[in-house]
CSV table of C-alpha atoms in Angstrom, one decimal:
chain,number,residue,atom,x,y,z
A,40,UNK,CA,-108.8,-99.9,67.9
A,41,UNK,CA,-107.5,-97.0,65.8
A,42,UNK,CA,-104.1,-97.5,64.4
A,43,UNK,CA,-101.5,-95.1,63.0
A,44,UNK,CA,-100.3,-96.7,59.8
A,45,UNK,CA,-98.4,-96.3,56.6
A,46,UNK,CA,-99.8,-98.2,53.7
A,47,UNK,CA,-98.9,-98.9,50.1
A,48,UNK,CA,-95.7,-96.8,50.6
A,49,UNK,CA,-93.6,-98.3,47.8
A,50,UNK,CA,-89.8,-98.5,47.8
A,51,UNK,CA,-87.3,-99.7,45.2
A,52,UNK,CA,-85.2,-102.9,45.8
A,53,UNK,CA,-82.4,-100.5,46.8
A,54,UNK,CA,-84.5,-98.8,49.4
A,55,UNK,CA,-85.6,-95.5,47.9
A,56,UNK,CA,-89.2,-94.2,48.5
A,57,UNK,CA,-88.9,-91.4,45.9
A,58,UNK,CA,-86.6,-90.4,43.1
A,59,UNK,CA,-84.5,-87.2,42.9
A,60,UNK,CA,-85.6,-83.9,41.5
A,61,UNK,CA,-89.2,-83.8,42.5
A,62,UNK,CA,-91.2,-81.2,40.5
A,63,UNK,CA,-94.6,-80.3,39.2
A,64,UNK,CA,-94.1,-82.6,36.3
A,65,UNK,CA,-92.5,-85.3,38.4
A,66,UNK,CA,-94.2,-85.3,41.8
A,67,UNK,CA,-92.5,-88.6,42.8
A,68,UNK,CA,-89.1,-87.6,41.5
A,69,UNK,CA,-87.3,-89.0,38.5
A,70,UNK,CA,-88.3,-92.6,37.9
A,71,UNK,CA,-90.4,-92.4,41.1
A,72,UNK,CA,-93.5,-93.7,39.2
A,73,UNK,CA,-91.7,-97.0,38.6
A,74,UNK,CA,-92.1,-97.7,42.3
A,75,UNK,CA,-95.8,-97.8,42.0
A,76,UNK,CA,-96.1,-100.0,38.9
A,77,UNK,CA,-97.7,-102.8,41.1
A,78,UNK,CA,-100.4,-100.4,42.3
A,79,UNK,CA,-101.4,-99.1,38.8
A,80,UNK,CA,-102.4,-102.6,37.9
A,81,UNK,CA,-104.8,-103.1,40.8
A,82,UNK,CA,-108.6,-102.7,40.6
A,83,UNK,CA,-108.6,-100.4,43.7
A,84,UNK,CA,-106.2,-97.9,42.1
A,85,UNK,CA,-107.6,-98.1,38.7
A,86,UNK,CA,-111.1,-97.4,40.1
A,87,UNK,CA,-109.6,-94.4,42.0
A,88,UNK,CA,-108.3,-93.0,38.8
A,89,UNK,CA,-111.5,-93.6,36.8
A,90,UNK,CA,-110.3,-96.7,34.9
A,91,UNK,CA,-112.0,-100.0,34.4
A,92,UNK,CA,-110.7,-103.4,35.3
A,93,UNK,CA,-107.5,-104.2,37.2
A,94,UNK,CA,-106.0,-107.1,39.0
A,95,UNK,CA,-107.8,-108.9,41.9
A,96,UNK,CA,-105.0,-110.9,43.4
A,97,UNK,CA,-102.6,-110.4,46.3
A,98,UNK,CA,-101.5,-106.9,45.2
A,99,UNK,CA,-105.1,-105.9,45.0
A,100,UNK,CA,-105.7,-107.1,48.5
A,101,UNK,CA,-103.0,-104.8,49.8
A,102,UNK,CA,-104.3,-101.9,47.7
A,103,UNK,CA,-107.8,-102.3,48.9
A,104,UNK,CA,-106.7,-102.6,52.6
A,105,UNK,CA,-104.6,-99.5,52.2
A,106,UNK,CA,-107.7,-97.4,51.6
A,107,UNK,CA,-110.1,-99.1,54.0
A,108,UNK,CA,-111.1,-98.0,57.4
A,109,UNK,CA,-109.3,-94.6,57.3
A,110,UNK,CA,-110.6,-91.7,59.4
A,111,UNK,CA,-107.8,-89.2,58.8
A,112,UNK,CA,-104.6,-88.7,56.7
A,113,UNK,CA,-101.4,-86.9,57.5
A,114,UNK,CA,-99.0,-85.8,54.8
A,115,UNK,CA,-96.0,-83.6,54.3
A,116,UNK,CA,-96.3,-80.4,52.4
A,117,UNK,CA,-94.4,-81.8,49.4
A,118,UNK,CA,-96.9,-84.5,49.0
A,119,UNK,CA,-99.7,-81.9,48.9
A,120,UNK,CA,-97.9,-79.9,46.2
A,121,UNK,CA,-94.8,-78.4,44.6
A,122,UNK,CA,-95.2,-75.0,46.2
A,123,UNK,CA,-92.3,-74.2,48.6
A,124,UNK,CA,-92.0,-71.4,51.1
A,125,UNK,CA,-94.9,-69.1,52.1
A,126,UNK,CA,-98.1,-69.6,50.1
A,127,UNK,CA,-98.1,-67.0,47.4
A,128,UNK,CA,-101.9,-67.4,47.2
A,129,UNK,CA,-104.4,-70.2,47.8
A,130,UNK,CA,-104.7,-71.4,44.2
A,131,UNK,CA,-102.9,-74.7,44.7
A,132,UNK,CA,-105.4,-77.2,45.9
A,133,UNK,CA,-103.4,-80.4,45.7
A,134,UNK,CA,-102.5,-82.8,42.9
A,135,UNK,CA,-105.9,-84.6,42.9
A,136,UNK,CA,-108.5,-82.2,41.3
A,137,UNK,CA,-111.7,-81.0,42.8
A,138,UNK,CA,-112.6,-84.4,44.4
A,139,UNK,CA,-109.5,-85.9,46.0
A,140,UNK,CA,-109.4,-89.6,46.9
A,141,UNK,CA,-109.3,-89.1,50.7
A,142,UNK,CA,-112.9,-88.2,51.7
A,143,UNK,CA,-111.8,-87.5,55.3
A,144,UNK,CA,-109.8,-84.8,57.0
A,145,UNK,CA,-106.2,-84.5,55.7
A,146,UNK,CA,-103.6,-82.8,57.9
A,147,UNK,CA,-100.8,-81.2,55.9
A,148,UNK,CA,-97.5,-80.4,57.7
A,149,UNK,CA,-96.2,-77.0,56.8
A,150,UNK,CA,-94.3,-74.1,58.3
A,151,UNK,CA,-96.7,-71.6,56.7
A,152,UNK,CA,-100.3,-71.0,57.9
A,153,UNK,CA,-103.2,-71.3,55.6
A,154,UNK,CA,-107.0,-71.6,56.2
A,155,UNK,CA,-108.6,-75.1,55.9
A,156,UNK,CA,-109.6,-76.0,52.4
A,157,UNK,CA,-112.8,-78.0,51.9
A,158,UNK,CA,-113.0,-80.1,48.7
A,159,UNK,CA,-115.7,-82.1,47.1
A,160,UNK,CA,-116.4,-85.6,48.5
A,161,UNK,CA,-115.6,-84.9,52.1
A,162,UNK,CA,-111.9,-84.2,51.9
A,163,UNK,CA,-110.8,-81.2,54.0
A,164,UNK,CA,-107.2,-80.1,54.0
A,165,UNK,CA,-106.0,-78.7,57.3
A,166,UNK,CA,-102.6,-77.0,57.4
A,167,UNK,CA,-100.7,-77.7,60.6
A,168,UNK,CA,-97.8,-75.4,61.5
A,169,UNK,CA,-97.0,-76.6,65.1
A,170,UNK,CA,-95.4,-79.9,64.4
A,171,UNK,CA,-95.9,-83.6,63.8
A,172,UNK,CA,-97.3,-84.3,67.3
A,173,UNK,CA,-99.9,-81.7,67.0
A,174,UNK,CA,-100.9,-83.1,63.6
A,175,UNK,CA,-101.3,-86.5,65.1
A,176,UNK,CA,-103.4,-85.2,68.0
A,177,UNK,CA,-105.7,-83.5,65.6
A,178,UNK,CA,-105.8,-86.6,63.4
A,179,UNK,CA,-106.8,-88.7,66.3
A,180,UNK,CA,-109.7,-86.5,67.2
A,181,UNK,CA,-110.8,-86.6,63.5
A,182,UNK,CA,-110.4,-90.3,63.0
A,183,UNK,CA,-112.1,-91.6,66.2
A,184,UNK,CA,-112.1,-95.4,66.0
A,185,UNK,CA,-110.9,-95.5,62.4
A,186,UNK,CA,-107.2,-95.5,61.4
A,187,UNK,CA,-104.9,-92.6,60.7
A,188,UNK,CA,-102.7,-93.0,57.6
A,189,UNK,CA,-99.4,-91.3,57.3
A,190,UNK,CA,-99.4,-90.7,53.6
A,191,UNK,CA,-95.9,-89.6,53.0
A,192,UNK,CA,-93.5,-88.5,51.7
A,193,UNK,CA,-90.3,-90.2,52.8
A,194,UNK,CA,-89.3,-87.5,55.3
A,195,UNK,CA,-92.7,-87.4,56.9
A,196,UNK,CA,-92.7,-91.2,57.4
A,197,UNK,CA,-89.2,-91.1,58.8
A,198,UNK,CA,-90.1,-88.4,61.3
A,199,UNK,CA,-93.1,-90.4,62.6
A,200,UNK,CA,-91.0,-93.6,62.7
A,201,UNK,CA,-88.3,-91.8,64.8
A,202,UNK,CA,-91.1,-90.7,67.1
A,203,UNK,CA,-92.2,-94.3,67.4
A,204,UNK,CA,-95.7,-93.1,66.5
A,205,UNK,CA,-96.4,-95.6,63.7
A,206,UNK,CA,-98.1,-98.9,64.6
A,207,UNK,CA,-97.8,-100.7,61.3
A,208,UNK,CA,-96.2,-100.1,57.9
A,209,UNK,CA,-97.1,-101.8,54.6
A,210,UNK,CA,-94.1,-101.3,52.3
A,211,UNK,CA,-94.3,-102.8,48.8
A,212,UNK,CA,-90.9,-103.4,47.4
A,213,UNK,CA,-90.9,-103.0,43.6
A,214,UNK,CA,-88.4,-104.9,41.4
A,215,UNK,CA,-86.5,-101.8,40.3
A,216,UNK,CA,-83.2,-100.1,41.2
A,217,UNK,CA,-83.5,-96.3,41.4
A,218,UNK,CA,-79.8,-95.8,42.3
A,219,UNK,CA,-80.5,-92.6,44.2
A,220,UNK,CA,-83.3,-90.7,45.8
A,221,UNK,CA,-84.8,-90.5,49.2
A,222,UNK,CA,-83.9,-93.6,51.2
A,223,UNK,CA,-86.7,-94.7,53.6
A,224,UNK,CA,-84.7,-96.6,56.2
A,225,UNK,CA,-81.1,-95.3,55.9
A,226,UNK,CA,-79.7,-94.2,59.3
A,227,UNK,CA,-83.0,-95.0,61.1
A,228,UNK,CA,-82.5,-97.9,63.5
A,229,UNK,CA,-85.8,-99.5,63.2
A,230,UNK,CA,-84.8,-102.4,65.4
A,231,UNK,CA,-83.9,-100.1,68.3
A,232,UNK,CA,-87.2,-98.2,67.7
A,233,UNK,CA,-89.0,-101.4,68.4
A,234,UNK,CA,-90.0,-102.4,64.8
A,235,UNK,CA,-89.9,-105.9,63.3
A,236,UNK,CA,-91.0,-107.6,60.0
A,237,UNK,CA,-94.3,-109.4,60.7
A,238,UNK,CA,-94.7,-110.6,57.1
A,239,UNK,CA,-93.0,-110.7,53.7
A,240,UNK,CA,-95.4,-111.7,51.0
A,241,UNK,CA,-94.9,-111.8,47.2
A,242,UNK,CA,-97.7,-110.2,45.2
A,243,UNK,CA,-97.9,-110.3,41.4
A,244,UNK,CA,-95.8,-107.2,40.9
A,245,UNK,CA,-94.2,-106.4,44.2
A,246,UNK,CA,-93.1,-108.0,47.5
A,247,UNK,CA,-95.2,-106.7,50.4
A,248,UNK,CA,-93.4,-106.1,53.7
A,249,UNK,CA,-95.5,-105.6,56.8
A,250,UNK,CA,-93.6,-104.0,59.6
A,251,UNK,CA,-95.1,-103.6,63.1
A,252,UNK,CA,-94.0,-102.0,66.3
A,253,UNK,CA,-94.0,-104.2,69.4
A,254,UNK,CA,-94.0,-108.0,69.9
B,112,UNK,CA,-69.3,-118.5,29.5
B,113,UNK,CA,-67.7,-117.7,32.8
B,114,UNK,CA,-69.6,-115.2,35.0
B,115,UNK,CA,-68.5,-113.1,37.9
B,116,UNK,CA,-71.2,-113.4,40.4
B,117,UNK,CA,-72.4,-112.8,43.9
B,118,UNK,CA,-74.7,-115.6,45.2
B,119,UNK,CA,-76.6,-116.2,48.4
B,120,UNK,CA,-75.5,-112.9,49.8
B,121,UNK,CA,-78.2,-112.2,52.3
B,122,UNK,CA,-79.4,-108.8,53.4
B,123,UNK,CA,-82.0,-107.6,55.9
B,124,UNK,CA,-85.3,-105.9,54.8
B,125,UNK,CA,-83.6,-102.6,55.8
B,126,UNK,CA,-80.6,-103.3,53.6
B,127,UNK,CA,-77.8,-104.5,55.8
B,128,UNK,CA,-75.5,-107.3,54.7
B,129,UNK,CA,-73.8,-107.7,58.1
B,130,UNK,CA,-74.4,-106.5,61.6
B,131,UNK,CA,-72.1,-104.3,63.7
B,132,UNK,CA,-69.2,-105.4,65.9
B,133,UNK,CA,-67.9,-108.3,63.9
B,134,UNK,CA,-65.6,-110.5,66.0
B,135,UNK,CA,-64.2,-114.0,66.5
B,136,UNK,CA,-67.4,-115.0,68.2
B,137,UNK,CA,-69.7,-113.0,65.8
B,138,UNK,CA,-68.1,-113.2,62.3
B,139,UNK,CA,-71.2,-111.8,60.7
B,140,UNK,CA,-71.6,-109.1,63.3
B,141,UNK,CA,-74.4,-108.7,65.9
B,142,UNK,CA,-77.6,-110.4,64.7
B,143,UNK,CA,-75.8,-111.1,61.4
B,144,UNK,CA,-76.8,-114.8,61.6
B,145,UNK,CA,-80.4,-113.9,61.3
B,146,UNK,CA,-79.8,-112.8,57.7
B,147,UNK,CA,-79.0,-116.4,56.8
B,148,UNK,CA,-81.9,-118.2,58.5
B,149,UNK,CA,-83.3,-119.2,55.1
B,150,UNK,CA,-80.0,-120.8,54.1
B,151,UNK,CA,-79.7,-122.9,57.3
B,152,UNK,CA,-83.0,-124.6,56.4
B,153,UNK,CA,-81.8,-125.8,53.0
B,154,UNK,CA,-80.5,-129.2,52.1
B,155,UNK,CA,-77.4,-127.7,50.4
B,156,UNK,CA,-76.3,-125.8,53.5
B,157,UNK,CA,-77.2,-128.5,55.9
B,158,UNK,CA,-75.2,-131.0,53.9
B,159,UNK,CA,-72.3,-128.5,53.8
B,160,UNK,CA,-72.3,-128.4,57.6
B,161,UNK,CA,-72.6,-132.1,58.1
B,162,UNK,CA,-76.3,-132.2,58.9
B,163,UNK,CA,-79.1,-134.4,57.5
B,164,UNK,CA,-82.3,-133.3,55.9
B,165,UNK,CA,-83.2,-129.8,54.9
B,166,UNK,CA,-85.7,-128.1,52.6
B,167,UNK,CA,-85.9,-128.9,48.9
B,168,UNK,CA,-88.1,-126.0,47.6
B,169,UNK,CA,-87.4,-122.6,46.1
B,170,UNK,CA,-84.8,-121.5,48.7
B,171,UNK,CA,-82.9,-124.8,48.2
B,172,UNK,CA,-82.8,-124.2,44.4
B,173,UNK,CA,-81.0,-120.9,45.0
B,174,UNK,CA,-78.8,-122.5,47.6
B,175,UNK,CA,-77.8,-125.3,45.3
B,176,UNK,CA,-77.1,-122.9,42.4
B,177,UNK,CA,-75.0,-120.7,44.6
B,178,UNK,CA,-72.5,-123.5,45.0
B,179,UNK,CA,-72.7,-125.0,41.5
B,180,UNK,CA,-70.2,-124.4,38.6
B,181,UNK,CA,-67.7,-122.4,40.6
B,182,UNK,CA,-64.0,-122.3,39.5
B,183,UNK,CA,-62.7,-119.6,42.0
B,184,UNK,CA,-63.8,-117.4,44.9
B,185,UNK,CA,-62.7,-114.0,45.9
B,186,UNK,CA,-63.2,-112.7,49.4
B,187,UNK,CA,-62.2,-109.8,51.6
B,188,UNK,CA,-59.8,-110.5,54.4
B,189,UNK,CA,-62.5,-110.0,57.1
B,190,UNK,CA,-64.4,-112.9,55.5
B,191,UNK,CA,-61.3,-115.0,55.8
B,192,UNK,CA,-60.8,-114.3,59.5
B,193,UNK,CA,-60.8,-111.8,62.4
B,194,UNK,CA,-57.1,-111.1,62.2
B,195,UNK,CA,-56.4,-107.4,61.4
B,196,UNK,CA,-53.1,-105.7,60.4
B,197,UNK,CA,-49.9,-107.7,59.6
B,198,UNK,CA,-50.2,-111.5,60.1
B,199,UNK,CA,-48.6,-112.3,63.5
B,200,UNK,CA,-48.1,-115.8,62.3
B,201,UNK,CA,-49.8,-118.3,59.9
B,202,UNK,CA,-51.9,-120.1,62.5
B,203,UNK,CA,-55.2,-118.7,61.3
B,204,UNK,CA,-56.5,-120.8,58.5
B,205,UNK,CA,-60.0,-119.5,58.0
B,206,UNK,CA,-63.3,-120.1,59.8
B,207,UNK,CA,-64.0,-123.4,58.1
B,208,UNK,CA,-61.7,-126.1,59.6
B,209,UNK,CA,-59.2,-128.3,57.7
B,210,UNK,CA,-61.6,-128.9,54.7
B,211,UNK,CA,-63.3,-125.7,53.7
B,212,UNK,CA,-66.4,-125.8,51.5
B,213,UNK,CA,-64.7,-124.1,48.5
B,214,UNK,CA,-62.7,-126.9,46.9
B,215,UNK,CA,-61.2,-124.4,44.4
B,216,UNK,CA,-58.7,-121.5,44.6
B,217,UNK,CA,-59.8,-118.7,46.9
B,218,UNK,CA,-58.3,-115.3,46.4
B,219,UNK,CA,-58.2,-113.3,49.7
B,220,UNK,CA,-57.8,-109.5,49.4
B,221,UNK,CA,-55.3,-108.2,52.0
B,222,UNK,CA,-52.7,-105.5,52.4
B,223,UNK,CA,-50.3,-108.0,54.0
B,224,UNK,CA,-48.4,-110.7,52.2
B,225,UNK,CA,-48.7,-114.3,53.1
B,226,UNK,CA,-47.7,-117.5,51.2
B,227,UNK,CA,-50.5,-119.6,49.7
B,228,UNK,CA,-52.2,-122.0,52.0
B,229,UNK,CA,-53.4,-125.4,50.7
B,230,UNK,CA,-56.2,-127.0,52.6
B,231,UNK,CA,-57.8,-130.5,52.4
B,232,UNK,CA,-60.3,-131.0,49.6
B,233,UNK,CA,-58.8,-128.8,47.0
B,234,UNK,CA,-59.2,-125.3,48.6
B,235,UNK,CA,-56.1,-123.2,48.2
B,236,UNK,CA,-56.1,-119.7,49.8
B,237,UNK,CA,-54.1,-117.2,47.8
B,238,UNK,CA,-53.4,-113.8,49.4
B,239,UNK,CA,-53.6,-110.9,47.0
B,240,UNK,CA,-52.0,-107.6,48.0
B,241,UNK,CA,-52.2,-105.7,44.7
B,242,UNK,CA,-55.9,-104.9,44.5
B,243,UNK,CA,-59.3,-106.1,43.4
B,244,UNK,CA,-58.4,-106.1,39.6
B,245,UNK,CA,-55.4,-108.3,40.2
B,246,UNK,CA,-57.4,-110.7,42.2
B,247,UNK,CA,-60.1,-110.9,39.5
B,248,UNK,CA,-57.4,-111.5,36.8
B,249,UNK,CA,-55.9,-114.3,38.9
B,250,UNK,CA,-59.4,-115.8,39.5
B,251,UNK,CA,-60.2,-115.7,35.8
B,252,UNK,CA,-57.1,-117.8,35.1
B,253,UNK,CA,-58.0,-120.2,37.9
B,254,UNK,CA,-61.7,-120.5,37.0
B,255,UNK,CA,-61.4,-121.1,33.2
B,256,UNK,CA,-64.9,-121.6,31.9
B,257,UNK,CA,-66.5,-121.9,35.3
B,258,UNK,CA,-67.9,-119.0,37.4
B,259,UNK,CA,-66.1,-116.7,39.8
B,260,UNK,CA,-67.9,-116.0,43.0
B,261,UNK,CA,-67.4,-112.8,45.0
B,262,UNK,CA,-68.0,-114.2,48.4
B,263,UNK,CA,-68.0,-111.0,50.5
B,264,UNK,CA,-68.1,-109.2,52.8
B,265,UNK,CA,-70.2,-106.1,52.1
B,266,UNK,CA,-67.2,-103.9,51.4
B,267,UNK,CA,-65.7,-106.3,48.9
B,268,UNK,CA,-69.0,-106.7,47.0
B,269,UNK,CA,-69.4,-102.9,46.9
B,270,UNK,CA,-65.9,-102.4,45.5
B,271,UNK,CA,-66.5,-104.9,42.7
B,272,UNK,CA,-70.0,-103.3,42.0
B,273,UNK,CA,-68.4,-99.9,41.7
B,274,UNK,CA,-65.9,-101.4,39.3
B,275,UNK,CA,-68.8,-102.8,37.2
B,276,UNK,CA,-67.1,-106.1,37.4
B,277,UNK,CA,-70.0,-108.2,38.6
B,278,UNK,CA,-72.3,-109.8,36.0
B,279,UNK,CA,-75.0,-111.1,38.3
B,280,UNK,CA,-76.0,-110.9,42.0
B,281,UNK,CA,-78.4,-113.2,43.9
B,282,UNK,CA,-79.5,-111.3,47.0
B,283,UNK,CA,-81.8,-113.1,49.4
B,284,UNK,CA,-83.8,-110.5,51.5
B,285,UNK,CA,-84.6,-111.9,54.9
B,286,UNK,CA,-87.6,-110.7,56.9
B,287,UNK,CA,-85.6,-109.1,59.6
B,288,UNK,CA,-84.7,-105.5,60.5
B,289,UNK,CA,-81.1,-105.1,61.7
B,290,UNK,CA,-81.4,-101.4,62.3
B,291,UNK,CA,-77.7,-100.9,61.7
B,292,UNK,CA,-74.7,-102.6,60.2
B,293,UNK,CA,-73.1,-102.6,56.8
B,294,UNK,CA,-75.5,-101.4,54.1
B,295,UNK,CA,-75.0,-103.1,50.8
B,296,UNK,CA,-76.5,-100.6,48.4
B,297,UNK,CA,-76.3,-97.2,50.3
B,298,UNK,CA,-74.6,-94.5,48.3
B,299,UNK,CA,-73.9,-96.9,45.4
B,300,UNK,CA,-75.9,-95.9,42.3
B,301,UNK,CA,-76.6,-99.3,40.9
B,302,UNK,CA,-78.9,-97.9,38.1
B,303,UNK,CA,-76.1,-95.6,36.8
B,304,UNK,CA,-73.7,-98.6,37.0
B,305,UNK,CA,-75.9,-100.5,34.6
B,306,UNK,CA,-77.7,-102.9,37.0
B,307,UNK,CA,-81.3,-103.8,37.0
B,308,UNK,CA,-83.6,-106.3,38.8
B,309,UNK,CA,-84.1,-109.3,36.6
B,310,UNK,CA,-86.3,-111.2,39.0
B,311,UNK,CA,-87.8,-111.0,42.5
B,312,UNK,CA,-89.0,-114.4,43.7
B,313,UNK,CA,-90.4,-115.4,47.1
B,314,UNK,CA,-88.9,-118.5,48.6
B,315,UNK,CA,-90.0,-120.2,51.8
B,316,UNK,CA,-87.9,-118.0,54.2
B,317,UNK,CA,-86.5,-115.2,52.1
B,318,UNK,CA,-87.3,-113.2,48.9
B,319,UNK,CA,-84.7,-113.7,46.3
B,320,UNK,CA,-83.5,-110.8,44.2
B,321,UNK,CA,-81.6,-111.4,41.0
B,322,UNK,CA,-79.8,-108.3,39.8
B,323,UNK,CA,-77.9,-108.3,36.5
B,324,UNK,CA,-75.8,-105.9,34.6
B,325,UNK,CA,-76.8,-104.9,31.1
B,326,UNK,CA,-80.1,-105.3,29.2
């Protein structure tokens, strides 16, 4: 059955999912890349970025599963790009070049309308201006029996958590302290929202939390 | 050399070191005991509470080290007991019965004076009314070459972290979501205070973070 899930969404040991001062040069915020050190070592992510080799252990298992069986993505506008406010033009086509690693429909949450954008390799960006529920409805139609992945960023994941719309989260905890940034869980009562830790497993370079909703 | 350290100070996967609504019946707050499930399984803690058996693996290693080589403890008044405001009398002698598990001087931070309290087994509670630095100075004299342990609770640990007075923290992360309570790291910029993760190791029932100050 189709699940709505968050996967490979890394946080620091002190709970931040992104650093401060996100920008064109620093899409994950200051020191945000350190959160993803575990992923950069894995075969799945190295292949995605056109590199050879990579690890094949526990971290790689999570990395591979994070990309498998997906029928649609949802992401916040800041994950799509650094442009804020109305689109000045349609030149910005995402961080990922002409052939993004999604290969399925991607629903981008924004307050500003823009026509769909078809990329090489099957990725089509759809810009959704009428809210997170509408994006999820559209993603369900697109995904069919496959899973829907909430890509990020922190604020988008938090909105879907608060709406109790996420079935499962895979949260790698990296052994770094950011000190400040966007906190994933702060002020969000996950227990009251029905979530629990199903598994806590150490990989080579991160500890992988699996959080699920329900018993 | 003597270290100032926090040991076996458990938090939830969402970052809480104690639950809400601490009381005589619930000294760790609601669901706070779930944070310590890993400890209750270990030989060290079972022995401390007069029980047989217990685990002897990775968790036990951390439990044993948490109690070894200590020359003094510092704790907040709420860790000493549920009494708030001026002491109505001297009847409350801690949560731990006539022979507490410390066996060294324990400096209790409080705004209300009270004479020292000698217990069986070498534990002497000293009530310190002139601040965290004074308590640390007194603990250093008492501990000599042995370590000083900041016992808790959350607010006491945060005050000593903000003062950059802690050399090392062992923080077990338990696979539970509290949803609310006292957050250990929120709003405290550990990176700017000079702290980093030295180690992240999975035990049988918790993941053990070791955080140190300095390079």
